[in-house]
mmCIF file of C-alpha atoms in Angstrom:
data_model
loop_
_atom_site.group_PDB
_atom_site.id
_atom_site.type_symbol
_atom_site.label_atom_id
_atom_site.label_comp_id
_atom_site.label_asym_id
_atom_site.label_seq_id
_atom_site.Cartn_x
_atom_site.Cartn_y
_atom_site.Cartn_z
ATOM 1 C CA MET A 1 11.286 10.217 8.733
ATOM 2 C CA ILE A 2 8.825 13.410 8.692
ATOM 3 C CA GLU A 3 10.085 14.533 5.546
ATOM 4 C CA MET A 4 9.696 11.077 3.971
ATOM 5 C CA LEU A 5 6.298 11.021 5.166
ATOM 6 C CA ASN A 6 5.597 14.527 3.739
ATOM 7 C CA SER A 7 6.967 13.632 0.319
ATOM 8 C CA ILE A 8 4.728 10.354 0.170
ATOM 9 C CA VAL A 9 1.698 12.021 1.388
ATOM 10 C CA ALA A 10 2.017 15.322 -0.615
ATOM 11 C CA PRO A 11 0.106 17.852 -1.036
ATOM 12 C CA CYS A 12 -1.479 16.651 2.461
ATOM 13 C CA SER A 13 0.494 17.192 5.100
ATOM 14 C CA SER A 14 1.720 14.245 7.356
ATOM 15 C CA GLU A 15 0.327 16.333 10.394
ATOM 16 C CA VAL A 16 -3.627 15.849 8.885
ATOM 17 C CA LEU A 17 -2.790 12.373 7.993
ATOM 18 C CA ILE A 18 -1.569 11.525 11.544
ATOM 19 C CA SER A 19 -4.884 13.089 12.745
ATOM 20 C CA ALA A 20 -7.028 10.824 10.414
ATOM 21 C CA ILE A 21 -5.265 7.665 11.005
ATOM 22 C CA ARG A 22 -5.834 8.330 14.985
ATOM 23 C CA ALA A 23 -9.474 9.048 14.173
ATOM 24 C CA CYS A 24 -9.657 5.817 12.490
ATOM 25 C CA GLY A 25 -9.262 4.584 15.888
ATOM 26 C CA PHE A 26 -5.722 4.046 15.755
ATOM 27 C CA ASP A 27 -3.679 3.902 19.162
ATOM 28 C CA PRO A 28 0.131 4.020 19.128
ATOM 29 C CA ALA A 29 0.322 2.236 22.335
ATOM 30 C CA GLU A 30 -1.447 -0.950 21.259
ATOM 31 C CA TYR A 31 0.863 -0.791 18.243
ATOM 32 C CA ILE A 32 3.876 -0.777 20.329
ATOM 33 C CA ASN A 33 2.591 -3.736 22.301
ATOM 34 C CA SER A 34 1.762 -5.699 19.325
ATOM 35 C CA VAL A 35 5.080 -7.292 18.826
ATOM 36 C CA SER A 36 8.530 -6.927 20.768
ATOM 37 C CA ASP A 37 10.431 -4.945 18.327
ATOM 38 C CA MET A 38 8.277 -1.975 18.912
ATOM 39 C CA LYS A 39 9.193 -1.490 22.360
ATOM 40 C CA ASN A 40 11.643 1.162 22.029
ATOM 41 C CA LEU A 41 9.360 3.275 19.800
ATOM 42 C CA ASN A 42 7.728 6.245 21.174
ATOM 43 C CA PRO A 43 4.278 7.239 20.377
ATOM 44 C CA ASP A 44 4.939 9.399 17.455
ATOM 45 C CA GLN A 45 7.656 7.047 16.154
ATOM 46 C CA ALA A 46 5.189 4.246 16.467
ATOM 47 C CA THR A 47 2.510 6.293 14.312
ATOM 48 C CA TYR A 48 5.094 6.811 11.986
ATOM 49 C CA HIS A 49 5.982 3.545 11.392
ATOM 50 C CA PHE A 50 2.422 2.363 10.930
ATOM 51 C CA ILE A 51 1.835 4.426 8.346
ATOM 52 C CA LEU A 52 5.041 4.258 6.421
ATOM 53 C CA GLN A 53 5.257 0.458 6.969
ATOM 54 C CA GLY A 54 3.392 -1.253 9.536
ATOM 55 C CA PHE A 55 0.163 -1.143 7.615
ATOM 56 C CA ARG A 56 1.660 -3.741 4.963
ATOM 57 C CA GLU A 57 2.506 -6.164 8.002
ATOM 58 C CA ASN A 58 0.725 -8.706 9.591
ATOM 59 C CA ARG A 59 0.654 -7.329 13.072
ATOM 60 C CA ASP A 60 -2.121 -8.027 15.698
ATOM 61 C CA PHE A 61 -3.574 -5.063 17.207
ATOM 62 C CA PRO A 62 -7.066 -3.712 17.969
ATOM 63 C CA LEU A 63 -7.894 -0.544 15.532
ATOM 64 C CA GLY A 64 -10.917 1.066 16.000
ATOM 65 C CA LYS A 65 -14.624 0.163 14.952
ATOM 66 C CA PRO A 66 -15.574 -0.798 11.311
ATOM 67 C CA MET A 67 -15.614 2.045 8.763
ATOM 68 C CA GLN A 68 -14.326 4.236 11.529
ATOM 69 C CA GLY A 69 -12.756 7.535 10.038
ATOM 70 C CA ILE A 70 -12.392 5.944 6.664
ATOM 71 C CA SER A 71 -14.456 8.114 4.490
ATOM 72 C CA ASP A 72 -12.141 10.884 5.638
ATOM 73 C CA LEU A 73 -9.218 8.830 5.285
ATOM 74 C CA LEU A 74 -10.231 8.374 1.571
ATOM 75 C CA ASN A 75 -11.073 11.986 0.997
ATOM 76 C CA LEU A 76 -7.374 13.341 1.727
ATOM 77 C CA PRO A 77 -5.819 15.063 -0.950
ATOM 78 C CA ILE A 78 -2.706 12.705 -1.355
ATOM 79 C CA GLU A 79 -1.687 12.578 -4.809
ATOM 80 C CA ASN A 80 -0.491 9.278 -4.443
ATOM 81 C CA LYS A 81 -3.820 7.273 -4.829
ATOM 82 C CA GLU A 82 -2.031 3.882 -4.458
ATOM 83 C CA TYR A 83 -0.507 4.693 -1.344
ATOM 84 C CA GLN A 84 -3.762 6.205 -0.063
ATOM 85 C CA ARG A 85 -5.643 3.028 -1.010
ATOM 86 C CA LEU A 86 -3.324 0.642 0.340
ATOM 87 C CA LEU A 87 -3.010 2.457 3.454
ATOM 88 C CA THR A 88 -6.572 2.528 3.782
ATOM 89 C CA SER A 89 -6.976 -1.097 2.757
ATOM 90 C CA GLY A 90 -4.413 -1.820 6.288
ATOM 91 C CA VAL A 91 -6.643 0.142 8.612
ATOM 92 C CA MET A 92 -9.933 -1.199 7.358
ATOM 93 C CA VAL A 93 -8.382 -4.766 7.495
ATOM 94 C CA ARG A 94 -7.619 -4.349 10.955
ATOM 95 C CA GLN A 95 -10.728 -2.542 12.064
ATOM 96 C CA PHE A 96 -12.539 -5.665 10.585
ATOM 97 C CA GLN A 97 -9.970 -8.452 12.267
ATOM 98 C CA THR A 98 -10.646 -6.425 15.616
ATOM 99 C CA ALA A 99 -14.427 -6.732 15.291
ATOM 100 C CA ALA A 100 -14.478 -10.163 14.065
ATOM 101 C CA LYS A 101 -12.462 -11.086 17.063
ATOM 102 C CA SER A 102 -14.595 -9.738 19.789
ATOM 103 C CA ASP A 103 -18.261 -10.641 18.890
ATOM 104 C CA TRP A 104 -19.804 -12.173 15.828
ATOM 105 C CA ASP A 105 -23.299 -11.006 17.091
ATOM 106 C CA HIS A 106 -22.890 -7.439 15.452
ATOM 107 C CA LEU A 107 -21.772 -8.734 12.015
ATOM 108 C CA ILE A 108 -25.172 -9.448 10.782
ATOM 109 C CA GLU A 109 -25.995 -5.898 11.318
ATOM 110 C CA LEU A 110 -22.904 -5.132 9.614
ATOM 111 C CA ILE A 111 -23.912 -6.715 6.624
ATOM 112 C CA LYS A 112 -26.816 -4.690 6.438
ATOM 113 C CA GLU A 113 -24.997 -1.519 6.613
ATOM 114 C CA ILE A 114 -22.583 -2.647 4.128
ATOM 115 C CA ASN A 115 -25.703 -3.442 1.367
ATOM 116 C CA SER A 116 -27.119 -0.055 2.589
ATOM 117 C CA ALA A 117 -23.986 1.673 1.586
ATOM 118 C CA ASN A 118 -24.333 -0.069 -2.043
ATOM 119 C CA CYS A 119 -21.421 -1.990 -1.267
ATOM 120 C CA ILE A 120 -20.954 -5.666 -1.828
ATOM 121 C CA PRO A 121 -20.352 -7.989 1.428
ATOM 122 C CA TYR A 122 -18.772 -10.984 1.105
ATOM 123 C CA ILE A 123 -18.016 -13.812 4.171
ATOM 124 C CA VAL A 124 -14.731 -15.065 5.136
ATOM 125 C CA ILE A 125 -15.046 -17.890 7.670
ATOM 126 C CA GLY A 126 -11.696 -19.814 8.776
ATOM 127 C CA ASP A 127 -8.695 -19.998 11.400
ATOM 128 C CA SER A 128 -6.418 -17.287 11.285
ATOM 129 C CA HIS A 129 -5.291 -17.803 7.985
ATOM 130 C CA SER A 130 -8.491 -16.651 6.694
ATOM 131 C CA GLU A 131 -7.409 -13.090 7.735
ATOM 132 C CA LEU A 132 -5.556 -12.631 4.614
ATOM 133 C CA TYR A 133 -8.984 -12.935 2.481
ATOM 134 C CA SER A 134 -10.081 -9.768 4.345
ATOM 135 C CA ARG A 135 -9.668 -7.005 1.415
ATOM 136 C CA PHE A 136 -11.353 -4.123 0.426
ATOM 137 C CA ILE A 137 -11.744 -4.285 -3.654
ATOM 138 C CA ASP A 138 -12.684 -1.289 -5.645
ATOM 139 C CA ASP A 139 -14.063 -2.780 -8.637
ATOM 140 C CA ASN A 140 -15.045 0.002 -11.046
ATOM 141 C CA GLY A 141 -16.566 1.724 -8.155
ATOM 142 C CA ARG A 142 -17.958 -0.884 -6.429
ATOM 143 C CA ILE A 143 -16.497 -1.835 -3.080
ATOM 144 C CA PHE A 144 -16.421 -5.559 -1.918
ATOM 145 C CA VAL A 145 -16.200 -5.449 1.809
ATOM 146 C CA PRO A 146 -15.097 -8.491 3.836
ATOM 147 C CA VAL A 147 -16.843 -9.653 6.708
ATOM 148 C CA ASN A 148 -14.440 -12.168 8.767
ATOM 149 C CA LEU A 149 -15.722 -15.008 11.508
ATOM 150 C CA VAL A 150 -12.198 -15.692 12.781
ATOM 151 C CA CYS A 151 -11.898 -18.928 14.675
ATOM 152 C CA SER A 152 -8.611 -18.524 15.855
ATOM 153 C CA GLY A 153 -6.490 -21.915 16.005
ATOM 154 C CA ALA A 154 -9.937 -23.696 14.798
ATOM 155 C CA THR A 155 -9.179 -27.267 13.231
ATOM 156 C CA ALA A 156 -11.071 -28.760 10.022
ATOM 157 C CA LEU A 157 -10.812 -31.945 12.419
ATOM 158 C CA GLY A 158 -13.078 -29.966 15.152
ATOM 159 C CA LEU A 159 -15.789 -28.683 12.841
ATOM 160 C CA GLY A 160 -17.636 -31.792 12.595
ATOM 161 C CA ARG A 161 -17.554 -33.061 16.193
ATOM 162 C CA LYS A 162 -19.318 -32.182 19.330
ATOM 163 C CA ASP A 163 -16.613 -32.918 21.681
ATOM 164 C CA THR A 164 -14.306 -30.045 20.747
ATOM 165 C CA ARG A 165 -13.492 -27.238 23.056
ATOM 166 C CA SER A 166 -13.979 -24.154 21.210
ATOM 167 C CA GLY A 167 -17.382 -25.535 19.507
ATOM 168 C CA PHE A 168 -16.482 -23.580 16.270
ATOM 169 C CA GLY A 169 -18.545 -25.930 14.040
ATOM 170 C CA ARG A 170 -21.868 -25.418 16.006
ATOM 171 C CA ARG A 171 -21.551 -21.642 16.307
ATOM 172 C CA ILE A 172 -20.883 -21.323 12.888
ATOM 173 C CA TYR A 173 -23.913 -22.871 11.979
ATOM 174 C CA GLU A 174 -25.919 -21.043 14.229
ATOM 175 C CA TRP A 175 -24.658 -17.465 13.110
ATOM 176 C CA LEU A 176 -25.425 -18.455 9.474
ATOM 177 C CA GLU A 177 -28.881 -19.827 10.376
ATOM 178 C CA ASN A 178 -29.524 -16.328 12.074
ATOM 179 C CA LEU A 179 -28.151 -14.315 8.868
ATOM 180 C CA GLN A 180 -30.741 -16.520 6.660
ATOM 181 C CA ARG A 181 -33.152 -15.097 9.037
ATOM 182 C CA ALA A 182 -31.638 -11.610 8.879
ATOM 183 C CA VAL A 183 -31.159 -10.690 5.219
ATOM 184 C CA ASN A 184 -33.022 -11.429 1.989
ATOM 185 C CA GLU A 185 -29.577 -12.626 -0.015
ATOM 186 C CA ILE A 186 -26.888 -14.405 1.646
ATOM 187 C CA PRO A 187 -23.392 -12.831 0.493
ATOM 188 C CA PRO A 188 -20.660 -15.136 -1.078
ATOM 189 C CA ILE A 189 -19.274 -17.242 1.527
ATOM 190 C CA PHE A 190 -15.278 -18.219 1.792
ATOM 191 C CA VAL A 191 -14.366 -21.110 4.044
ATOM 192 C CA LYS A 192 -10.808 -21.796 4.960
ATOM 193 C CA PHE A 193 -9.633 -24.281 7.231
ATOM 194 C CA GLY A 194 -7.312 -27.272 7.233
ATOM 195 C CA GLN A 195 -3.519 -25.751 7.754
ATOM 196 C CA VAL A 196 -3.761 -25.803 11.645
ATOM 197 C CA ASP A 197 -4.821 -29.519 10.976
ATOM 198 C CA VAL A 198 -1.588 -30.327 8.883
ATOM 199 C CA GLU A 199 0.948 -28.111 10.526
ATOM 200 C CA PHE A 200 0.159 -28.684 14.170
ATOM 201 C CA THR A 201 -2.919 -31.055 14.973
ATOM 202 C CA SER A 202 -1.175 -33.900 13.321
ATOM 203 C CA THR A 203 2.123 -33.214 15.023
ATOM 204 C CA PHE A 204 0.635 -32.931 18.528
ATOM 205 C CA ARG A 205 -0.839 -36.239 17.332
ATOM 206 C CA ARG A 206 2.362 -37.755 16.867
ATOM 207 C CA ILE A 207 3.537 -36.580 20.311
ATOM 208 C CA ARG A 208 0.257 -38.221 22.110
ATOM 209 C CA LEU A 209 1.159 -41.387 20.268
ATOM 210 C CA GLU A 210 4.866 -41.280 20.820
ATOM 211 C CA LYS A 211 5.573 -41.507 17.110
ATOM 212 C CA LYS A 212 8.871 -39.690 16.847
ATOM 213 C CA LEU A 213 9.550 -41.036 13.199
ATOM 214 C CA PHE A 214 7.101 -39.195 10.711
ATOM 215 C CA SER A 215 5.010 -42.079 8.709
ATOM 216 C CA LEU A 216 3.575 -40.727 5.224
ATOM 217 C CA PRO A 217 0.667 -43.264 5.273
ATOM 218 C CA HIS A 218 -0.213 -42.161 9.310
ATOM 219 C CA PHE A 219 -0.404 -38.686 7.855
ATOM 220 C CA ALA A 220 -2.482 -39.850 5.019
ATOM 221 C CA ASP A 221 -4.746 -41.663 7.109
ATOM 222 C CA PHE A 222 -5.234 -38.237 9.331
ATOM 223 C CA ILE A 223 -5.992 -36.276 6.037
ATOM 224 C CA GLY A 224 -8.738 -38.455 5.630
ATOM 225 C CA GLU A 225 -10.125 -38.299 9.113
ATOM 226 C CA SER A 226 -9.863 -34.517 9.177
ATOM 227 C CA VAL A 227 -11.573 -34.058 5.634
ATOM 228 C CA ALA A 228 -14.522 -36.104 6.573
ATOM 229 C CA SER A 229 -15.223 -34.463 9.763
ATOM 230 C CA TYR A 230 -14.800 -31.253 7.358
ATOM 231 C CA GLU A 231 -17.193 -32.613 4.839
ATOM 232 C CA LYS A 232 -19.572 -33.683 7.686
ATOM 233 C CA PHE A 233 -19.515 -29.922 8.573
ATOM 234 C CA LEU A 234 -19.783 -28.590 5.122
ATOM 235 C CA THR A 235 -23.010 -30.853 4.576
ATOM 236 C CA GLU A 236 -24.911 -29.055 7.149
ATOM 237 C CA ILE A 237 -24.511 -25.783 5.512
ATOM 238 C CA ARG A 238 -23.663 -26.116 1.924
ATOM 239 C CA THR A 239 -27.437 -25.484 0.923
ATOM 240 C CA ILE A 240 -26.990 -21.690 3.021
ATOM 241 C CA GLY A 241 -25.255 -19.842 0.080
ATOM 242 C CA LEU A 242 -22.583 -19.646 -2.367
ATOM 243 C CA ILE A 243 -19.890 -21.587 -0.549
ATOM 244 C CA ASN A 244 -15.989 -21.350 -1.531
ATOM 245 C CA ILE A 245 -13.690 -24.040 -0.349
ATOM 246 C CA CYS A 246 -10.272 -22.438 -0.070
ATOM 247 C CA SER A 247 -7.076 -24.777 -0.102
ATOM 248 C CA ILE A 248 -4.674 -24.335 2.586
ATOM 249 C CA PHE A 249 -1.338 -22.238 2.225
ATOM 250 C CA PRO A 250 1.895 -23.341 1.814
ATOM 251 C CA PRO A 251 3.905 -23.829 5.123
ATOM 252 C CA THR A 252 6.173 -20.815 5.951
ATOM 253 C CA LEU A 253 7.722 -22.248 8.928
ATOM 254 C CA THR A 254 11.646 -23.129 8.257
ATOM 255 C CA ASP A 255 13.298 -26.377 9.131
ATOM 256 C CA ALA A 256 15.561 -24.170 11.519
ATOM 257 C CA ALA A 257 12.422 -23.239 13.301
ATOM 258 C CA TRP A 258 10.811 -26.795 13.656
ATOM 259 C CA ASN A 259 14.276 -27.973 14.773
ATOM 260 C CA GLU A 260 14.190 -25.280 17.563
ATOM 261 C CA GLY A 261 10.990 -26.978 18.849
ATOM 262 C CA TYR A 262 8.324 -24.412 17.132
ATOM 263 C CA VAL A 263 5.151 -23.996 19.119
ATOM 264 C CA ASN A 264 2.257 -21.862 18.575
ATOM 265 C CA ALA A 265 1.258 -21.129 22.540
ATOM 266 C CA ASN A 266 -2.570 -20.824 22.126
ATOM 267 C CA ILE A 267 -2.893 -23.782 19.769
ATOM 268 C CA ALA A 268 -0.526 -25.886 21.522
ATOM 269 C CA PHE A 269 -2.527 -25.352 24.834
ATOM 270 C CA ALA A 270 -6.160 -25.474 22.861
ATOM 271 C CA GLU A 271 -4.949 -28.711 21.697
ATOM 272 C CA THR A 272 -3.049 -30.499 24.201
ATOM 273 C CA GLY A 273 -3.855 -28.410 27.146
ATOM 274 C CA ILE A 274 0.315 -28.815 28.211
ATOM 275 C CA SER A 275 2.477 -25.995 28.804
ATOM 276 C CA PRO A 276 4.048 -24.639 25.211
ATOM 277 C CA ASP A 277 7.604 -25.111 27.181
ATOM 278 C CA SER A 278 6.846 -28.932 27.660
ATOM 279 C CA ILE A 279 5.176 -29.305 23.979
ATOM 280 C CA SER A 280 8.032 -27.321 22.437
ATOM 281 C CA GLN A 281 10.796 -30.000 23.989
ATOM 282 C CA GLN A 282 8.698 -32.969 22.629
ATOM 283 C CA VAL A 283 8.844 -31.433 19.315
ATOM 284 C CA ARG A 284 12.563 -31.081 19.287
ATOM 285 C CA ASP A 285 12.514 -34.808 19.567
ATOM 286 C CA LEU A 286 10.495 -35.196 16.423
ATOM 287 C CA GLU A 287 11.359 -36.441 12.787
ATOM 288 C CA ILE A 288 9.847 -33.374 11.197
ATOM 289 C CA PRO A 289 10.256 -33.558 7.437
ATOM 290 C CA SER A 290 11.741 -30.726 5.399
ATOM 291 C CA MET A 291 9.798 -27.551 4.166
ATOM 292 C CA ARG A 292 9.680 -28.926 0.827
ATOM 293 C CA PHE A 293 8.113 -32.207 1.801
ATOM 294 C CA ARG A 294 6.022 -30.339 4.294
ATOM 295 C CA THR A 295 4.718 -28.315 1.214
ATOM 296 C CA GLU A 296 4.097 -31.360 -0.482
ATOM 297 C CA MET A 297 1.818 -32.624 2.402
ATOM 298 C CA HIS A 298 -0.084 -29.278 2.258
ATOM 299 C CA ALA A 299 -0.569 -30.285 -1.549
ATOM 300 C CA LEU A 300 -1.696 -33.770 -0.589
ATOM 301 C CA TYR A 301 -4.644 -32.247 1.771
ATOM 302 C CA ASN A 302 -5.401 -29.586 -0.771
ATOM 303 C CA HIS A 303 -5.894 -32.409 -3.048
ATOM 304 C CA SER A 304 -8.228 -34.174 -0.716
ATOM 305 C CA LEU A 305 -9.941 -30.633 -0.096
ATOM 306 C CA MET A 306 -10.434 -30.462 -3.636
ATOM 307 C CA LYS A 307 -12.405 -33.706 -4.432
ATOM 308 C CA MET A 308 -14.412 -33.126 -1.389
ATOM 309 C CA SER A 309 -15.746 -29.859 -2.755
ATOM 310 C CA GLU A 310 -16.635 -32.097 -6.013
ATOM 311 C CA ARG A 311 -18.530 -34.412 -3.795
ATOM 312 C CA LEU A 312 -20.333 -31.448 -2.309
ATOM 313 C CA GLY A 313 -20.974 -29.473 -5.456
ATOM 314 C CA LEU A 314 -18.833 -26.828 -3.817
ATOM 315 C CA ASN A 315 -16.634 -24.147 -5.751
ATOM 316 C CA PHE A 316 -12.988 -25.149 -4.800
ATOM 317 C CA ILE A 317 -10.541 -22.094 -4.892
ATOM 318 C CA ASP A 318 -6.579 -23.077 -5.248
ATOM 319 C CA ASP A 319 -4.596 -20.294 -3.206
ATOM 320 C CA PHE A 320 -1.782 -22.590 -2.791
ATOM 321 C CA SER A 321 -0.013 -23.619 -6.252
ATOM 322 C CA PRO A 322 0.112 -19.724 -7.290
ATOM 323 C CA LEU A 323 2.332 -19.126 -4.237
ATOM 324 C CA VAL A 324 4.529 -22.105 -4.790
ATOM 325 C CA GLY A 325 7.904 -21.085 -6.468
ATOM 326 C CA ASP A 326 10.247 -23.130 -8.513
ATOM 327 C CA HIS A 327 12.057 -24.720 -5.520
ATOM 328 C CA GLY A 328 8.980 -26.227 -4.376
ATOM 329 C CA VAL A 329 8.342 -24.149 -1.548
ATOM 330 C CA VAL A 330 6.765 -20.960 -1.069
ATOM 331 C CA ALA A 331 8.246 -18.336 -3.778
ATOM 332 C CA ASP A 332 10.473 -15.696 -2.068
ATOM 333 C CA GLU A 333 8.559 -12.700 -3.532
ATOM 334 C CA PHE A 334 5.681 -13.648 -1.012
ATOM 335 C CA ILE A 335 7.598 -13.905 1.914
ATOM 336 C CA PRO A 336 10.129 -10.959 1.894
ATOM 337 C CA GLY A 337 11.885 -10.339 5.198
ATOM 338 C CA HIS A 338 10.122 -13.304 6.718
ATOM 339 C CA PRO A 339 11.659 -14.431 9.661
ATOM 340 C CA GLY A 340 10.579 -18.181 9.342
ATOM 341 C CA ASN A 341 9.571 -18.832 13.019
ATOM 342 C CA ASP A 342 5.785 -17.453 11.836
ATOM 343 C CA HIS A 343 3.485 -19.676 10.293
ATOM 344 C CA HIS A 344 1.472 -16.802 8.833
ATOM 345 C CA LEU A 345 1.950 -14.998 5.366
ATOM 346 C CA GLY A 346 1.956 -11.500 5.117
ATOM 347 C CA HIS A 347 -1.374 -9.948 3.734
ATOM 348 C CA TYR A 348 0.109 -7.186 1.565
ATOM 349 C CA TYR A 349 2.672 -9.558 -0.195
ATOM 350 C CA ILE A 350 -0.148 -12.069 -1.561
ATOM 351 C CA SER A 351 -2.446 -9.374 -2.467
ATOM 352 C CA SER A 352 -1.871 -10.267 -6.232
ATOM 353 C CA VAL A 353 -2.866 -13.640 -5.828
ATOM 354 C CA ILE A 354 -5.390 -13.441 -3.403
ATOM 355 C CA THR A 355 -7.352 -10.133 -4.814
ATOM 356 C CA PRO A 356 -8.264 -11.556 -8.165
ATOM 357 C CA LEU A 357 -9.523 -15.103 -6.619
ATOM 358 C CA ILE A 358 -11.938 -13.074 -4.316
ATOM 359 C CA THR A 359 -12.930 -10.921 -7.239
ATOM 360 C CA GLU A 360 -13.453 -13.762 -9.561
ATOM 361 C CA HIS A 361 -15.840 -15.441 -7.019
ATOM 362 C CA VAL A 362 -17.841 -12.546 -5.701
ATOM 363 C CA ARG A 363 -18.816 -11.808 -9.119
ATOM 364 C CA GLN A 364 -20.489 -15.160 -9.433
ATOM 365 C CA ASN A 365 -23.237 -13.441 -7.406
ATOM 366 C CA ALA A 366 -23.239 -9.934 -9.278
ATOM 367 C CA SER A 367 -22.748 -8.447 -12.705
ATOM 368 C CA ILE A 368 -19.883 -6.146 -12.099
ATOM 369 C CA ASP A 369 -17.369 -4.531 -14.270
ATOM 370 C CA PRO A 370 -13.626 -5.403 -14.165
ATOM 371 C CA VAL A 371 -11.850 -5.138 -11.138
ATOM 372 C CA LEU A 372 -9.536 -1.989 -10.534
ATOM 373 C CA GLY A 373 -7.626 -3.034 -7.704
ATOM 374 C CA ALA A 374 -7.783 -3.668 -3.743
ATOM 375 C CA ILE A 375 -8.117 -0.962 -1.445
#
């Protein structure tokens, strides 16, 4: 493993790289605890795993503060610049995601720091799927830097309501108002909600209403209710800045995962207040459409999002269609090694789709030369 790492990072030594990674805030103990498949690794093995492979994967663990150690990491004498940029991206994404989940208050100051560093900030607001928009893009020497307000488990349905447990709609509105007062120009904003609605809220509603058989007309009614609440929320914030509405991604949960009673514990409890084990049993009793049909359900929701965006005069970003393959489900190239029981796509594997979309829409606020790539 050491020999492989040395060959990748030459002429820099693996010891120097490991020291730089740890200076960024990487803690092997936190990494080991991120998922069950890491439990048998010791701290050195965990560090090697992250540097060789793990930085490409969608693992949830804290990693330092935004920009901590990044300059030193980028200045290491590594000949393979593509690897160096990808590794740095993996570190920065986790740093910023950690900050976004902990506290939003400091993010306004972070935007000022990004501007002061002659970088271009862009704001991403959404459920956990929005984290896939956290990308550091090198655009001919200008760096686009994401500031992600992560609303884990949030629904479009809840944004326009005052009686939700999370209160994310009001929190987002107040944060944007504070941002308006603090900066001269609002960065481009990407808003991504709705996937939790389609995959989970609609399912939990069927359980509550004891509708074991799937009904497309009932689902269409649910889409209308969800998008109407989303539209109500967006009407309040649409004049704040350049807002881009993102489609929802195609589903990645397999039919087998649903047949086994798949439940995201955090979302299930937030939505129902019922234990995940109880919900899982009730999910197994439901008729769940096939993955291909569920992909079409996501397309129906996206069509409603597109029409809503047109009504509000907002940009609509279709990040769904490029990810769907010839068989009518998410293409294999975007989910290599995906276990089928995770409702998230991998950050690294969809770069070819997401990075150009971000670049195109961030450029609407600035005159920037053609993109070189994401770091």
